[in-house]
mmCIF file with all atom_site columns, C-alpha atoms in Angstrom:
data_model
loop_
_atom_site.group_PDB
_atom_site.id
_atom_site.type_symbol
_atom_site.label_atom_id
_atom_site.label_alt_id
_atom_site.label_comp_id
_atom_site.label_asym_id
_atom_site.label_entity_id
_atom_site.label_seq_id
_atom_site.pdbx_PDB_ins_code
_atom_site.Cartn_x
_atom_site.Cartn_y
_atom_site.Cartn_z
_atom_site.occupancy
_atom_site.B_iso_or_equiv
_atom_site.pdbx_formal_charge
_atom_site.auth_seq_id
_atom_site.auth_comp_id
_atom_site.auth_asym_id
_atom_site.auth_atom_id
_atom_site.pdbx_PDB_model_num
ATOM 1   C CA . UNK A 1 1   ? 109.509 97.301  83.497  1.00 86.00 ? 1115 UNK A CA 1
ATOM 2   C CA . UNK A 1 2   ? 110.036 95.303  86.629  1.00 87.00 ? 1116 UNK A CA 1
ATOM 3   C CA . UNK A 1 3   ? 106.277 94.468  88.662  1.00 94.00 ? 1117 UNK A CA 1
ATOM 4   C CA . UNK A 1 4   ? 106.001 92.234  91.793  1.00 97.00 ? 1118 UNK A CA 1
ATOM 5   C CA . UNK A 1 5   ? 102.302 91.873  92.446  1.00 98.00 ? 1119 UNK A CA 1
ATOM 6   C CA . UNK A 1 6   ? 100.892 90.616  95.783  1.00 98.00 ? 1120 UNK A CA 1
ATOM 7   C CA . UNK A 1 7   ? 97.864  88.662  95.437  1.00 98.00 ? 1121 UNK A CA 1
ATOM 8   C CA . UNK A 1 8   ? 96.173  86.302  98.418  1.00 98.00 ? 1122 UNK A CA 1
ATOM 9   C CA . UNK A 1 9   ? 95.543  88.339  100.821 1.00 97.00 ? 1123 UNK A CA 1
ATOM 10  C CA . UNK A 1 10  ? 91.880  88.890  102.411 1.00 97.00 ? 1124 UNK A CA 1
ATOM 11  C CA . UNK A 1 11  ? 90.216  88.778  105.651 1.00 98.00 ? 1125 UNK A CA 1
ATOM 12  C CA . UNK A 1 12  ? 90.497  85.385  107.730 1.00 98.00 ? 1126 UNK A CA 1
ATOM 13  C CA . UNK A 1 13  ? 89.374  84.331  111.192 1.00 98.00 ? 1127 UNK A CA 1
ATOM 14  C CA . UNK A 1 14  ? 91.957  83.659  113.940 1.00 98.00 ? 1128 UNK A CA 1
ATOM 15  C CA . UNK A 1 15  ? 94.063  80.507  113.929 1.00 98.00 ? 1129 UNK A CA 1
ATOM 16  C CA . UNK A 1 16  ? 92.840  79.999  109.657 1.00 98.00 ? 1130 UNK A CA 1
ATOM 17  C CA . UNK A 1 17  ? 95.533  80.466  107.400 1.00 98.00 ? 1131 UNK A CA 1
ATOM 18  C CA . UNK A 1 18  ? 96.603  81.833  103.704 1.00 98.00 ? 1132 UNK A CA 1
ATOM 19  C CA . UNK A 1 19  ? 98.749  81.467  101.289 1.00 98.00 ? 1133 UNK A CA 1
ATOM 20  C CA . UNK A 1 20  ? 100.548 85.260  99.474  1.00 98.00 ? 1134 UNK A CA 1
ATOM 21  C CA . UNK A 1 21  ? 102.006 84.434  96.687  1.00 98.00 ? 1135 UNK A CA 1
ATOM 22  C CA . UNK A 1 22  ? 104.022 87.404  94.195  1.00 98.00 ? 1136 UNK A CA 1
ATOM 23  C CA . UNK A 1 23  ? 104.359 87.227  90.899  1.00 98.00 ? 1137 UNK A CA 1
ATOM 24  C CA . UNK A 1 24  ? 107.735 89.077  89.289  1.00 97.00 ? 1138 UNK A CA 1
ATOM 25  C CA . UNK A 1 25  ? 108.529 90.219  86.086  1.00 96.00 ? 1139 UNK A CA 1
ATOM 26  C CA . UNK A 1 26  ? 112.220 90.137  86.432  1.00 92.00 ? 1140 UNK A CA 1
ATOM 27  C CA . UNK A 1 27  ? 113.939 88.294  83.692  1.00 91.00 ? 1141 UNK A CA 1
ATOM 28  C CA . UNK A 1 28  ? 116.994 87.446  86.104  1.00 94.00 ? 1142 UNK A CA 1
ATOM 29  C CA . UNK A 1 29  ? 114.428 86.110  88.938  1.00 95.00 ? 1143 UNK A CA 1
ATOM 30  C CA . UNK A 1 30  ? 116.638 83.657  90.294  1.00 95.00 ? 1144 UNK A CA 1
ATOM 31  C CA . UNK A 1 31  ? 119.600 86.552  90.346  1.00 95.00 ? 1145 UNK A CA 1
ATOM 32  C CA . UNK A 1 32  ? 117.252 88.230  93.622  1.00 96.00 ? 1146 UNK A CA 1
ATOM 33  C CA . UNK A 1 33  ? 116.801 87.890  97.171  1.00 97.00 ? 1147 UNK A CA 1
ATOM 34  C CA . UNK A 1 34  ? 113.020 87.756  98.041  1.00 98.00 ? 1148 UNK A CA 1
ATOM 35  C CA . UNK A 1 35  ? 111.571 88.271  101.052 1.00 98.00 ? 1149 UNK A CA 1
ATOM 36  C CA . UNK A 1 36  ? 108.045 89.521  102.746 1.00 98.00 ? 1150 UNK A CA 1
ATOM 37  C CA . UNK A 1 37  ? 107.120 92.647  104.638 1.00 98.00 ? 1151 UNK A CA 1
ATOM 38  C CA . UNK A 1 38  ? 104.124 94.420  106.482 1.00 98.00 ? 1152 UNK A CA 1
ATOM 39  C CA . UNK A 1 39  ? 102.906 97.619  107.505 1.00 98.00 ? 1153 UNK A CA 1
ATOM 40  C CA . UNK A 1 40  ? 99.915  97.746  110.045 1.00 97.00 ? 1154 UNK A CA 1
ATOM 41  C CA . UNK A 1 41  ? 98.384  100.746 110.677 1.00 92.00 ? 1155 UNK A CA 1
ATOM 42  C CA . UNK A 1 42  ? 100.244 103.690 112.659 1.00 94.00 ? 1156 UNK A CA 1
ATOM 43  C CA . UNK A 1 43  ? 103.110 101.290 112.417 1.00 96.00 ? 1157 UNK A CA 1
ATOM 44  C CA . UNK A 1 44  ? 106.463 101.100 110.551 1.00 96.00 ? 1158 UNK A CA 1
ATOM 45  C CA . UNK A 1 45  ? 107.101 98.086  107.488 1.00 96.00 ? 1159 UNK A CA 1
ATOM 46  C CA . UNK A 1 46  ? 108.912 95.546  109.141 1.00 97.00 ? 1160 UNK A CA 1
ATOM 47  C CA . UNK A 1 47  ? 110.504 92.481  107.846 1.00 97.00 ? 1161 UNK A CA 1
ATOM 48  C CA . UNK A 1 48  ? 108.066 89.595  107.942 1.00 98.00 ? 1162 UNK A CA 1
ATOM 49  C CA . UNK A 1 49  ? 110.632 86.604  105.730 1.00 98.00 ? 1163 UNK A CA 1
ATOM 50  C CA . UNK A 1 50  ? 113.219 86.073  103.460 1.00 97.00 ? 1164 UNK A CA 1
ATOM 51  C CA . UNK A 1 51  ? 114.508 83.596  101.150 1.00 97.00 ? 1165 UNK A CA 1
ATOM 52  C CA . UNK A 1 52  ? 118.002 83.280  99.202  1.00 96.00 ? 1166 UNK A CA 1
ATOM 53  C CA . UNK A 1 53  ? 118.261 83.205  95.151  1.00 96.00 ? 1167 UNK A CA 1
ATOM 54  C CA . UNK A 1 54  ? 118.120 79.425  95.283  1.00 95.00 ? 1168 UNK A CA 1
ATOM 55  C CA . UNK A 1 55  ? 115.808 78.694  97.959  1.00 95.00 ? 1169 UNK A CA 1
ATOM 56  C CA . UNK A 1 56  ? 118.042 77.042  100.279 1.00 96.00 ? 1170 UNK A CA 1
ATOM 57  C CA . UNK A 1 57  ? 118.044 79.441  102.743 1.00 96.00 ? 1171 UNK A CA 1
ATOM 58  C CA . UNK A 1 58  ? 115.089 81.155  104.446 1.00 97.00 ? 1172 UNK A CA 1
ATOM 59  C CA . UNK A 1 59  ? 114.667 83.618  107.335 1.00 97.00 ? 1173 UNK A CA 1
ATOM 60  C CA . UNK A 1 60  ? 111.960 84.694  109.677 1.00 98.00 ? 1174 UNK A CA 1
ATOM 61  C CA . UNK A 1 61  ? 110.966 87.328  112.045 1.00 97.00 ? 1175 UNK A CA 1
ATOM 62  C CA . UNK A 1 62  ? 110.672 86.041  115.433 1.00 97.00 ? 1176 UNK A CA 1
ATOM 63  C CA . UNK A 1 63  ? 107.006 86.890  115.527 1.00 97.00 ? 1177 UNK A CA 1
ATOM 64  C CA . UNK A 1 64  ? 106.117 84.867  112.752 1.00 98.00 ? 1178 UNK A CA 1
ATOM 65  C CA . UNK A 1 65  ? 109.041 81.717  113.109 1.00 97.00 ? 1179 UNK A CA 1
ATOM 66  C CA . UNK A 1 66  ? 107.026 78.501  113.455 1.00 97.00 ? 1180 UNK A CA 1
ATOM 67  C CA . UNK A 1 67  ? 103.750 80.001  112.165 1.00 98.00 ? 1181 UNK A CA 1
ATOM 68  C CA . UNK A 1 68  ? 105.060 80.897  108.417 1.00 98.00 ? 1182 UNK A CA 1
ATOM 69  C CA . UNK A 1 69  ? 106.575 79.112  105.592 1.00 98.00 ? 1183 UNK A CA 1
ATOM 70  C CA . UNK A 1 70  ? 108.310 81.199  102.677 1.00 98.00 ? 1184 UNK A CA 1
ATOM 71  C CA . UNK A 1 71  ? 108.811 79.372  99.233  1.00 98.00 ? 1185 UNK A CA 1
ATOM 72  C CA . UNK A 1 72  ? 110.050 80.475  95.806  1.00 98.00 ? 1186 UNK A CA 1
ATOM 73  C CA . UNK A 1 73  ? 109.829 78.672  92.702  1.00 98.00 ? 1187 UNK A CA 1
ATOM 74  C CA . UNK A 1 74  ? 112.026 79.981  90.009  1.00 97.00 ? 1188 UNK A CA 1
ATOM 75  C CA . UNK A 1 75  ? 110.561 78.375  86.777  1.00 96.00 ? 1189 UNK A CA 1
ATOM 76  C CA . UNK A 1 76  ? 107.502 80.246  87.852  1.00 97.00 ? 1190 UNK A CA 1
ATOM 77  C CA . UNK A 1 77  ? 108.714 83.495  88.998  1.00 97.00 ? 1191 UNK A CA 1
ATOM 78  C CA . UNK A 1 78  ? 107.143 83.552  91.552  1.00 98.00 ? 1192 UNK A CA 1
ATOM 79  C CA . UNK A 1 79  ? 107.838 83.566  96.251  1.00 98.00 ? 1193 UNK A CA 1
ATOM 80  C CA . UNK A 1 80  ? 105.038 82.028  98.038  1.00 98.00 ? 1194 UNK A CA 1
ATOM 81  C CA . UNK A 1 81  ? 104.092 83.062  101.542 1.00 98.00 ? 1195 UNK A CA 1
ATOM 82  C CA . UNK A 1 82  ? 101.949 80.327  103.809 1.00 98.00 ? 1196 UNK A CA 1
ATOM 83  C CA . UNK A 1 83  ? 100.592 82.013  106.903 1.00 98.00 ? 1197 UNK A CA 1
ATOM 84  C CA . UNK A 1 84  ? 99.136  79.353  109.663 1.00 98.00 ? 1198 UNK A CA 1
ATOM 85  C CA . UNK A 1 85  ? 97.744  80.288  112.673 1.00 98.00 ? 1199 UNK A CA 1
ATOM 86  C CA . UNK A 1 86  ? 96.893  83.439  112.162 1.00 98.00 ? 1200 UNK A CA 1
ATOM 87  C CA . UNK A 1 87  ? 96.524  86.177  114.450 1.00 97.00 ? 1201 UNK A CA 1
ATOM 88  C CA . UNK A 1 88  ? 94.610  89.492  114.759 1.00 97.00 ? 1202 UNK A CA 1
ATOM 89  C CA . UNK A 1 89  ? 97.980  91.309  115.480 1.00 97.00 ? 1203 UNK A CA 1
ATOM 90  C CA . UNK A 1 90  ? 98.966  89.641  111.458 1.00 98.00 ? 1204 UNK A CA 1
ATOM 91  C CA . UNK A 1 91  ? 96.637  92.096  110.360 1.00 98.00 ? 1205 UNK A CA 1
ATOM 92  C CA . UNK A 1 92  ? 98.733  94.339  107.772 1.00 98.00 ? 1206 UNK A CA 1
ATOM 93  C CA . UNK A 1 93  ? 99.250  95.456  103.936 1.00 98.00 ? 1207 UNK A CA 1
ATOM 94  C CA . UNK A 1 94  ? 101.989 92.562  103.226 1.00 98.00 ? 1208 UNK A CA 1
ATOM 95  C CA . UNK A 1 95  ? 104.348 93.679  100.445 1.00 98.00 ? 1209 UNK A CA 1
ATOM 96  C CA . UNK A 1 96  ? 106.392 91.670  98.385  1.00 98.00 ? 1210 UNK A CA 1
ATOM 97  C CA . UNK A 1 97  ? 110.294 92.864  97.898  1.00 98.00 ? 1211 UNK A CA 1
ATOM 98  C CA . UNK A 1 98  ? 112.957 91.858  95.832  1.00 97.00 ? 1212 UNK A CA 1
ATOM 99  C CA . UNK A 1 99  ? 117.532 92.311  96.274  1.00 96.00 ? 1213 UNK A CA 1
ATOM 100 C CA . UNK A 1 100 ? 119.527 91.422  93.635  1.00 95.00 ? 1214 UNK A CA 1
ATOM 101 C CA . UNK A 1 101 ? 122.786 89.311  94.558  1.00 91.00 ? 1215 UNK A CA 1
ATOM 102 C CA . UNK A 1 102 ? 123.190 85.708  95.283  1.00 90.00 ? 1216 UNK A CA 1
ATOM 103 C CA . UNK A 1 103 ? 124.657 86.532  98.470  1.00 88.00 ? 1217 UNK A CA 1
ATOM 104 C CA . UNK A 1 104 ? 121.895 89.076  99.654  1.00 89.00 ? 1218 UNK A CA 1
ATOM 105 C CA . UNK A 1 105 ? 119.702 89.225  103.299 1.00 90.00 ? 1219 UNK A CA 1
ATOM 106 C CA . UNK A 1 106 ? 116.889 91.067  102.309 1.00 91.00 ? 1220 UNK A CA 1
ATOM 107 C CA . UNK A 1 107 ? 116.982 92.161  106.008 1.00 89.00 ? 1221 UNK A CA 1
ATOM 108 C CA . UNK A 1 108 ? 120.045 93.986  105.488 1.00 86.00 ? 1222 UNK A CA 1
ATOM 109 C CA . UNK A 1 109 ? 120.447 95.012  101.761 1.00 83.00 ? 1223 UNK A CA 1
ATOM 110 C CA . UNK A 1 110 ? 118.559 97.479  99.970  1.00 90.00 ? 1224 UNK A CA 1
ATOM 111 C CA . UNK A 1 111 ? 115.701 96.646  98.176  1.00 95.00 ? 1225 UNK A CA 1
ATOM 112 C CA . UNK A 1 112 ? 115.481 96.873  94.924  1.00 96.00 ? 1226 UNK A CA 1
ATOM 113 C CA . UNK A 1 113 ? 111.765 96.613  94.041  1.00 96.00 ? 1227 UNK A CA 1
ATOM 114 C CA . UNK A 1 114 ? 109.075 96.834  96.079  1.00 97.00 ? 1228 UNK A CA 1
ATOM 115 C CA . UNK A 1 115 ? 105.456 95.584  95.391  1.00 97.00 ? 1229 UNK A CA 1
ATOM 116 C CA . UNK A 1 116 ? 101.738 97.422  95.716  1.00 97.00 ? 1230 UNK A CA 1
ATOM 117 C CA . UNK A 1 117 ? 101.143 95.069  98.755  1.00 97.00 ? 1231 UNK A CA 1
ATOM 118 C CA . UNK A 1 118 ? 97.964  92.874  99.492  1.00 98.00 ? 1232 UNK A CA 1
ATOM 119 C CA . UNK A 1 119 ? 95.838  93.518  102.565 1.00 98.00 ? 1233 UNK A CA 1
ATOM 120 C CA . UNK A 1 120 ? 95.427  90.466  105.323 1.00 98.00 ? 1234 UNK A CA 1
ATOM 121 C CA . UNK A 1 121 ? 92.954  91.228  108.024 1.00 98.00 ? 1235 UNK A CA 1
ATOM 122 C CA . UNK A 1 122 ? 92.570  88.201  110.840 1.00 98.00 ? 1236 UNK A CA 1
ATOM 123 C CA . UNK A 1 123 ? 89.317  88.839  112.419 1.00 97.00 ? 1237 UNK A CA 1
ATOM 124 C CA . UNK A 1 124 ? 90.032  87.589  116.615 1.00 93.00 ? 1238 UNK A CA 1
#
């Protein structure tokens, strides 16, 4: 049975930082897209980052470009997600997600599994 769990997240102060990391149990982990998403309150998930099978290529959403880092690190099975600067409008559930294929945008593709989330709260 396939699990990403979201761990890292917690409440922070403006302009501090943290690091989200998810763990997956997918034996073909370097076979998936990865990528980061949140939900605030009263508001829709939206894409947060991505990163390609090998870790070569990574995305961003414009609100977060500059501010966040996305990492994977296959031996571990595991996609890292370093948040600096953080702001009070950060404040979501941040959910892990995972797309099979090599060639895959998480952006566009359909996801394949989705985590539980982990709650960051950035306290202005």
């Amino acid at each position: 049975q396939v699990q990403l769990v979201e761990s890292g997240g917690g409440l922070v102060q403006a302009g501090g930082s943290l690091r989200l990391t998810c763990a997956a149990s997918i034996r073909t982990f370097n076979m998936y897209a990865m990528g980061w998403f949140r939900q605030a309150p009263g508001k829709e998930r939206e894409f947060v980052a991505g990163i390609n099978w090998s870790g070569a290529s990574t995305y961003y959403a414009d609100s977060v470009k500059g501010r966040c880092t996305i990492s994977r690190d296959n031996a571990k099975n595991t996609v890292y997600l370093q948040m600096n600067s953080l702001k009070p409008e950060d404040t979501a559930d941040y959910y892990c997600a995972a797309a099979v294929g090599f060639y895959t945008d998480i952006r566009l593709n359909s996801i394949d599994y989705w985590g539980r989330g982990t709650q960051v709260t950035v306290a202005s």
